[in-house]
């Protein structure tokens, strides 16, 4: 049993000796991958990671773009939708702040998605079959990032390993400058990801998520064209190295320009100079469901508070209210054991199965790595920020 050999039982193991176990930190991501690629198996959420199969046969062939999207979720539309509920705040941010003194005083566990604010990078490795071997690399959190290719063939002598070093090979999380040229790609994506919390729902749905998909498909199409051209010509490795460097620079410049636009558009809590009204500024304000939930009234000039309740605000958008009510129902039911899945016969395997197994393993290993890191920290050091490693490719 791979999991028994490689990791402690997270249902009972605590990442931090001073805090209780948080098994859903890992099992929710496992559940997401399995339900996404093999929904017909009916695998249910559980807090027992060992109840899940090692891998499952996918129900349809997955592309590298499908794999990227698996990492971008916040479980939208499910009972664990992180854009809903009090922890999402008025602007429905899926981002959660981990650790800290508050968690020490009031421990618990919240949903943990593959994409979180402190994600340094995400990569999807592509090889075998008809695919050109490559690593697709996305700086910062995957939900608001774009993957760029690093072709294996570019490492051959004729390719000289060329890539955009300034954008993807230099820089540090420890320092940032507005005046020392164009900062690396990581800072462009990190800035946008943080800026989104000003008005997450509006910004993500109106601008960021559509931009991610549009640019990602553009990059994928240009990469595919470069591969086709390289396979027909004589200088394949050199051509791929040149194109990957161009794509990396294009994505970096595009995202910095995008970031600049978002600074203007959402400055000071307003929606400013939009495409449909380029001379006007409009208020965003608190959403109605939030004011309803907090009991806003004519005497809200006093500090007020509210307690946890399963009651869903009636002024929440209709589709979101359906999801929230389903989540409220699920919250009062015990977690079920994961559905038993027989080991797939070799004939059922596809080229996508090893990719999915690798993705599930990567997600699990990331959770274990975080747990080991937290477990080593003393309680008095919880308030200190962890030192960051220098970026490198």
Coordinates of C-alpha atoms in Angstrom, one line a residue:
X1 CA 0.0 0.0 0.0
X2 CA 1.8 3.1 -1.3
X3 CA 0.1 5.5 1.1
X4 CA 0.8 3.4 4.2
X5 CA 4.5 3.1 3.2
X6 CA 5.0 6.7 2.3
X7 CA 3.0 8.7 4.8
X8 CA 1.4 8.6 8.3
X9 CA -2.3 8.2 8.6
X10 CA -3.5 11.8 8.2
X11 CA -6.8 11.0 9.8
X12 CA -4.9 10.9 13.1
X13 CA -1.6 12.5 12.4
X14 CA -1.3 16.2 13.2
X15 CA 0.9 18.5 11.1
X16 CA 1.4 20.6 14.2
X17 CA 1.7 18.9 17.6
X18 CA -0.3 21.7 19.2
X19 CA -3.2 21.4 16.8
X20 CA -5.7 18.6 16.0
X21 CA -5.4 16.6 12.7
X22 CA -6.9 18.2 9.6
X23 CA -7.4 15.3 7.2
X24 CA -9.7 17.2 4.9
X25 CA -6.7 19.3 4.0
X26 CA -5.6 16.4 1.8
X27 CA -8.6 14.2 1.1
X28 CA -10.6 17.1 -0.4
X29 CA -8.0 17.5 -3.2
X30 CA -8.0 13.7 -3.8
X31 CA -11.8 13.7 -4.0
X32 CA -11.7 16.5 -6.4
X33 CA -9.3 14.8 -8.8
X34 CA -11.2 11.5 -8.7
X35 CA -14.7 13.0 -9.1
X36 CA -13.5 15.2 -12.0
X37 CA -11.9 12.5 -14.1
X38 CA -14.1 9.5 -13.2
X39 CA -17.5 10.9 -12.0
X40 CA -19.2 7.6 -12.9
X41 CA -17.4 5.9 -10.0
X42 CA -19.3 7.9 -7.5
X43 CA -16.4 8.4 -5.1
X44 CA -17.5 10.3 -2.1
X45 CA -15.7 12.7 0.2
X46 CA -14.1 11.2 3.3
X47 CA -11.6 12.1 6.0
X48 CA -9.8 8.8 5.5
X49 CA -7.2 9.2 2.8
X50 CA -6.5 5.5 2.9
X51 CA -10.0 4.7 1.8
X52 CA -9.3 6.1 -1.7
X53 CA -7.8 4.0 -4.5
X54 CA -4.3 4.7 -5.6
X55 CA -5.5 5.7 -9.0
X56 CA -8.6 5.4 -11.2
X57 CA -9.2 5.0 -15.0
X58 CA -10.3 8.3 -16.5
X59 CA -13.6 8.3 -18.4
X60 CA -12.3 10.3 -21.3
X61 CA -8.9 11.2 -22.6
X62 CA -7.5 14.3 -20.9
X63 CA -5.5 17.0 -22.6
X64 CA -2.8 19.1 -21.0
X65 CA -5.3 21.9 -20.8
X66 CA -7.7 19.7 -18.8
X67 CA -4.9 18.9 -16.4
X68 CA -4.2 22.6 -15.9
X69 CA -7.8 23.3 -15.1
X70 CA -7.8 20.6 -12.4
X71 CA -5.3 22.8 -10.5
X72 CA -7.4 25.9 -10.9
X73 CA -10.5 24.9 -8.9
X74 CA -11.9 26.3 -5.6
X75 CA -14.6 23.6 -5.8
X76 CA -17.0 26.0 -7.3
X77 CA -20.5 24.6 -7.6
X78 CA -19.9 21.8 -5.1
X79 CA -20.8 21.6 -1.4
X80 CA -17.3 22.9 -0.6
X81 CA -17.5 26.0 -2.8
X82 CA -14.9 28.3 -1.3
X83 CA -16.4 31.4 -2.8
X84 CA -19.4 31.0 -0.5
X85 CA -19.9 31.5 3.2
X86 CA -18.6 33.8 5.9
X87 CA -14.9 33.0 5.4
X88 CA -15.2 34.1 1.8
X89 CA -16.1 37.6 3.0
X90 CA -18.4 40.1 1.2
X91 CA -16.5 39.8 -2.1
X92 CA -16.6 36.0 -2.1
X93 CA -12.8 35.3 -2.1
X94 CA -11.8 31.6 -2.0
X95 CA -8.5 32.5 -0.4
X96 CA -8.0 31.5 3.3
X97 CA -5.3 32.7 5.6
X98 CA -3.5 29.7 7.1
X99 CA -1.9 29.4 10.6
X100 CA -1.4 32.4 12.9
X101 CA -2.2 32.9 16.6
X102 CA -6.0 32.8 15.9
X103 CA -5.8 29.3 14.7
X104 CA -3.8 28.3 17.8
X105 CA -6.5 29.7 20.0
X106 CA -9.5 28.5 18.0
X107 CA -8.4 25.4 15.9
X108 CA -10.4 24.0 13.1
X109 CA -10.1 23.1 9.4
X110 CA -11.4 24.8 6.3
X111 CA -11.5 23.6 2.7
X112 CA -8.1 23.5 1.0
X113 CA -8.0 23.8 -2.8
X114 CA -5.2 23.0 -5.2
X115 CA -4.8 26.7 -5.8
X116 CA -4.0 28.8 -2.7
X117 CA -2.3 32.2 -2.3
X118 CA 1.0 30.9 -1.2
X119 CA 1.4 28.6 -4.2
X120 CA 4.9 29.2 -5.6
X121 CA 4.2 27.5 -8.9
X122 CA 2.3 24.7 -10.6
X123 CA 3.7 22.4 -13.3
X124 CA 2.1 19.9 -15.7
X125 CA 4.5 17.4 -17.3
X126 CA 3.6 16.2 -20.7
X127 CA 5.3 13.2 -22.4
X128 CA 4.6 10.0 -24.3
X129 CA 2.4 9.2 -27.2
X130 CA 2.0 12.0 -29.7
X131 CA 2.9 14.7 -27.2
X132 CA 6.0 16.8 -27.5
X133 CA 7.8 16.3 -24.2
X134 CA 7.5 19.5 -22.2
X135 CA 6.9 20.9 -18.7
X136 CA 4.1 23.5 -18.6
X137 CA 4.9 26.0 -15.8
X138 CA 2.6 28.5 -14.1
X139 CA 4.0 31.0 -11.6
X140 CA 2.1 31.7 -8.4
X141 CA -1.4 30.3 -7.7
X142 CA -2.8 28.3 -10.6
X143 CA -6.3 29.7 -10.5
X144 CA -5.1 33.0 -11.9
X145 CA -2.0 31.9 -13.7
X146 CA -1.1 30.9 -17.3
X147 CA 1.1 27.9 -18.1
X148 CA 4.0 28.3 -20.5
X149 CA 5.9 25.5 -22.1
X150 CA 9.5 24.5 -21.5
X151 CA 10.2 22.0 -24.2
X152 CA 12.6 19.1 -23.4
X153 CA 14.0 19.2 -26.9
X154 CA 15.2 22.8 -26.3
X155 CA 17.8 21.3 -23.9
X156 CA 19.6 19.7 -26.8
X157 CA 22.8 21.4 -28.0
X158 CA 21.2 23.0 -31.0
X159 CA 18.5 24.5 -28.7
X160 CA 21.1 25.6 -26.1
X161 CA 18.4 25.5 -23.4
X162 CA 17.2 28.9 -24.4
X163 CA 14.3 30.4 -22.5
X164 CA 13.4 33.9 -21.1
X165 CA 15.7 34.0 -18.2
X166 CA 14.7 37.5 -17.1
X167 CA 11.0 36.4 -16.9
X168 CA 11.3 32.8 -15.6
X169 CA 14.8 32.3 -14.3
X170 CA 15.6 35.3 -12.2
X171 CA 14.1 37.2 -9.3
X172 CA 13.2 36.6 -5.6
X173 CA 10.2 36.6 -3.4
X174 CA 12.2 38.6 -1.0
X175 CA 12.4 41.8 -3.1
X176 CA 10.4 43.7 -5.7
X177 CA 11.2 46.9 -7.6
X178 CA 9.0 49.2 -9.8
X179 CA 12.1 50.8 -11.3
X180 CA 14.6 48.0 -12.1
X181 CA 13.1 47.0 -15.5
X182 CA 10.2 44.6 -16.0
X183 CA 9.9 42.3 -12.9
X184 CA 9.7 38.5 -13.4
X185 CA 6.5 36.7 -14.4
X186 CA 6.0 35.4 -10.9
X187 CA 5.5 38.9 -9.6
X188 CA 3.0 39.8 -12.3
X189 CA 0.8 36.8 -11.5
X190 CA 1.3 37.3 -7.7
X191 CA 0.3 40.9 -7.9
X192 CA -2.9 40.2 -9.8
X193 CA -3.8 37.3 -7.5
X194 CA -3.5 39.6 -4.4
X195 CA -5.2 42.5 -6.1
X196 CA -8.2 40.3 -6.8
X197 CA -9.1 40.1 -3.2
X198 CA -10.3 43.7 -3.4
X199 CA -13.4 42.6 -5.3
X200 CA -12.8 38.9 -6.0
X201 CA -16.1 37.8 -7.6
X202 CA -16.4 40.8 -9.9
X203 CA -12.7 40.9 -10.9
X204 CA -12.4 37.1 -11.4
X205 CA -15.6 36.7 -13.4
X206 CA -15.3 39.8 -15.5
X207 CA -11.6 39.9 -16.2
X208 CA -9.2 37.4 -14.7
X209 CA -10.7 34.0 -15.4
X210 CA -11.7 34.9 -19.0
X211 CA -8.2 36.3 -19.5
X212 CA -6.6 33.2 -18.1
X213 CA -8.5 31.0 -20.5
X214 CA -8.1 33.2 -23.5
X215 CA -4.3 33.6 -23.1
X216 CA -3.8 29.9 -22.1
X217 CA -5.5 28.7 -25.3
X218 CA -3.5 31.2 -27.3
X219 CA -0.2 29.9 -25.8
X220 CA -1.3 26.3 -26.4
X221 CA -2.1 27.0 -30.0
X222 CA 1.1 28.7 -30.7
X223 CA 3.1 26.0 -28.9
X224 CA 1.3 23.3 -31.0
X225 CA 2.1 25.2 -34.2
X226 CA 5.7 25.5 -33.2
X227 CA 5.9 21.8 -32.5
X228 CA 4.4 21.0 -35.9
X229 CA 6.8 23.4 -37.7
X230 CA 9.8 22.0 -35.7
X231 CA 8.9 18.4 -36.8
X232 CA 8.8 19.4 -40.4
X233 CA 12.0 21.5 -40.5
X234 CA 15.6 20.6 -39.8
X235 CA 16.3 22.9 -36.8
X236 CA 13.6 21.5 -34.5
X237 CA 15.3 22.1 -31.1
X238 CA 16.4 25.6 -31.9
X239 CA 13.0 26.5 -33.3
X240 CA 11.3 25.3 -30.1
X241 CA 13.7 27.1 -27.9
X242 CA 13.1 30.3 -29.8
X243 CA 9.3 30.0 -29.6
X244 CA 9.2 29.1 -25.9
X245 CA 11.3 32.2 -25.1
X246 CA 8.9 34.3 -27.2
X247 CA 5.8 32.8 -25.5
X248 CA 7.3 33.3 -22.1
X249 CA 8.0 37.0 -22.8
X250 CA 4.6 37.5 -24.4
X251 CA 2.8 36.1 -21.3
X252 CA 4.9 38.2 -18.9
X253 CA 4.4 41.4 -20.8
X254 CA 0.7 40.7 -21.3
X255 CA 0.1 40.0 -17.6
X256 CA 1.9 43.2 -16.5
X257 CA -0.3 45.2 -18.9
X258 CA -3.3 43.4 -17.5
X259 CA -2.2 44.2 -13.9
X260 CA -1.9 47.9 -14.7
X261 CA -5.4 47.9 -16.2
X262 CA -6.9 46.2 -13.0
X263 CA -5.2 48.8 -10.8
X264 CA -7.1 51.5 -12.5
X265 CA -10.4 49.6 -12.9
X266 CA -10.7 48.7 -9.2
X267 CA -9.0 51.6 -7.5
X268 CA -10.5 52.8 -4.2
X269 CA -13.3 50.2 -4.1
X270 CA -15.0 51.5 -7.3
X271 CA -15.4 50.2 -10.8
X272 CA -13.6 52.8 -12.8
X273 CA -13.7 53.7 -16.5
X274 CA -15.0 50.4 -17.8
X275 CA -15.2 49.4 -21.4
X276 CA -18.9 50.3 -21.6
X277 CA -18.6 53.6 -19.8
X278 CA -15.0 54.8 -20.2
X279 CA -15.6 58.2 -18.6
X280 CA -17.6 57.0 -15.6
X281 CA -16.9 55.7 -12.1
X282 CA -19.4 53.4 -10.5
X283 CA -19.7 52.1 -6.9
X284 CA -19.2 48.4 -6.2
X285 CA -20.4 48.5 -2.5
X286 CA -21.2 45.6 -0.3
X287 CA -23.4 42.9 -1.9
X288 CA -27.0 42.7 -0.6
X289 CA -26.6 39.1 0.8
X290 CA -23.7 40.3 3.0
X291 CA -25.7 43.2 4.4
X292 CA -28.6 40.8 5.0
X293 CA -26.3 38.3 6.7
X294 CA -24.7 40.9 9.0
X295 CA -28.0 42.4 10.0
X296 CA -27.2 45.8 8.5
X297 CA -29.7 48.5 9.4
X298 CA -30.1 52.2 10.3
X299 CA -28.1 51.6 13.5
X300 CA -25.1 49.9 12.0
X301 CA -23.0 52.8 13.0
X302 CA -22.4 50.7 16.2
X303 CA -20.1 47.7 15.9
X304 CA -22.2 44.6 15.4
X305 CA -21.4 40.9 15.3
X306 CA -23.0 37.7 14.1
X307 CA -22.8 34.0 14.9
X308 CA -22.5 30.9 12.8
X309 CA -25.7 29.7 11.3
X310 CA -26.6 27.2 8.5
X311 CA -29.3 29.7 7.3
X312 CA -28.4 30.9 3.8
X313 CA -29.0 34.6 3.0
X314 CA -32.1 35.0 0.8
X315 CA -30.4 37.7 -1.2
X316 CA -27.6 35.5 -2.4
X317 CA -27.7 35.0 -6.2
X318 CA -30.2 32.3 -7.1
X319 CA -27.6 29.8 -8.4
X320 CA -25.3 30.4 -5.5
X321 CA -28.1 30.0 -3.1
X322 CA -28.9 26.5 -4.5
X323 CA -25.3 25.5 -4.0
X324 CA -25.1 27.0 -0.5
X325 CA -28.3 25.3 0.6
X326 CA -27.0 22.0 -0.7
X327 CA -23.8 22.6 1.3
X328 CA -25.8 23.4 4.4
X329 CA -27.6 20.1 4.1
X330 CA -24.3 18.2 3.6
X331 CA -22.8 19.9 6.6
X332 CA -25.2 18.1 9.0
X333 CA -24.6 14.7 7.6
X334 CA -21.7 12.4 8.6
X335 CA -18.9 11.9 6.1
X336 CA -19.3 8.7 4.1
X337 CA -16.5 6.3 3.4
X338 CA -15.1 6.6 0.0
X339 CA -16.8 4.3 -2.5
X340 CA -14.7 1.1 -3.0
X341 CA -13.2 1.1 -6.5
X342 CA -11.8 -2.2 -7.9
X343 CA -8.3 -2.0 -9.4
X344 CA -8.7 -1.3 -13.1
X345 CA -7.7 -3.9 -15.6
X346 CA -4.7 -3.0 -17.7
X347 CA -6.8 -2.8 -20.8
X348 CA -8.8 0.1 -19.3
X349 CA -5.7 2.3 -18.8
X350 CA -5.1 5.2 -21.1
X351 CA -2.2 7.5 -21.5
X352 CA -4.0 9.9 -19.3
X353 CA -4.1 7.5 -16.3
X354 CA -0.4 7.9 -15.4
X355 CA -0.8 11.7 -15.7
X356 CA -3.7 11.6 -13.2
X357 CA -1.9 9.3 -10.8
X358 CA 1.1 11.8 -10.9
X359 CA -1.3 14.7 -10.3
X360 CA -2.9 13.0 -7.3
X361 CA 0.4 12.0 -5.9
X362 CA 1.8 15.6 -6.4
X363 CA -1.2 17.1 -4.6
X364 CA -0.8 14.6 -1.7
X365 CA 2.9 15.1 -1.4
X366 CA 2.4 18.9 -1.3
X367 CA 0.1 18.4 1.7
X368 CA 2.6 16.2 3.5
X369 CA 5.4 18.6 2.8
X370 CA 3.4 21.5 4.3
X371 CA 2.5 19.3 7.3
X372 CA 6.1 18.5 8.0
X373 CA 7.0 22.1 7.8
X374 CA 4.3 23.2 10.2
X375 CA 5.1 20.4 12.6
X376 CA 8.6 21.7 13.0
X377 CA 7.6 25.1 14.0
X378 CA 7.3 26.0 17.6
X379 CA 4.1 27.6 18.8
X380 CA 5.8 30.9 19.6
X381 CA 7.0 31.2 16.0
X382 CA 3.6 31.0 14.4
X383 CA 3.3 34.7 14.0
X384 CA 6.6 35.0 12.0
X385 CA 6.5 34.8 8.3
X386 CA 8.4 31.9 6.7
X387 CA 11.6 32.8 4.7
X388 CA 11.1 32.4 1.0
X389 CA 13.3 30.6 -1.4
X390 CA 14.8 32.3 -4.4
X391 CA 13.0 31.7 -7.6
X392 CA 14.7 29.5 -10.1
X393 CA 13.6 27.3 -13.1

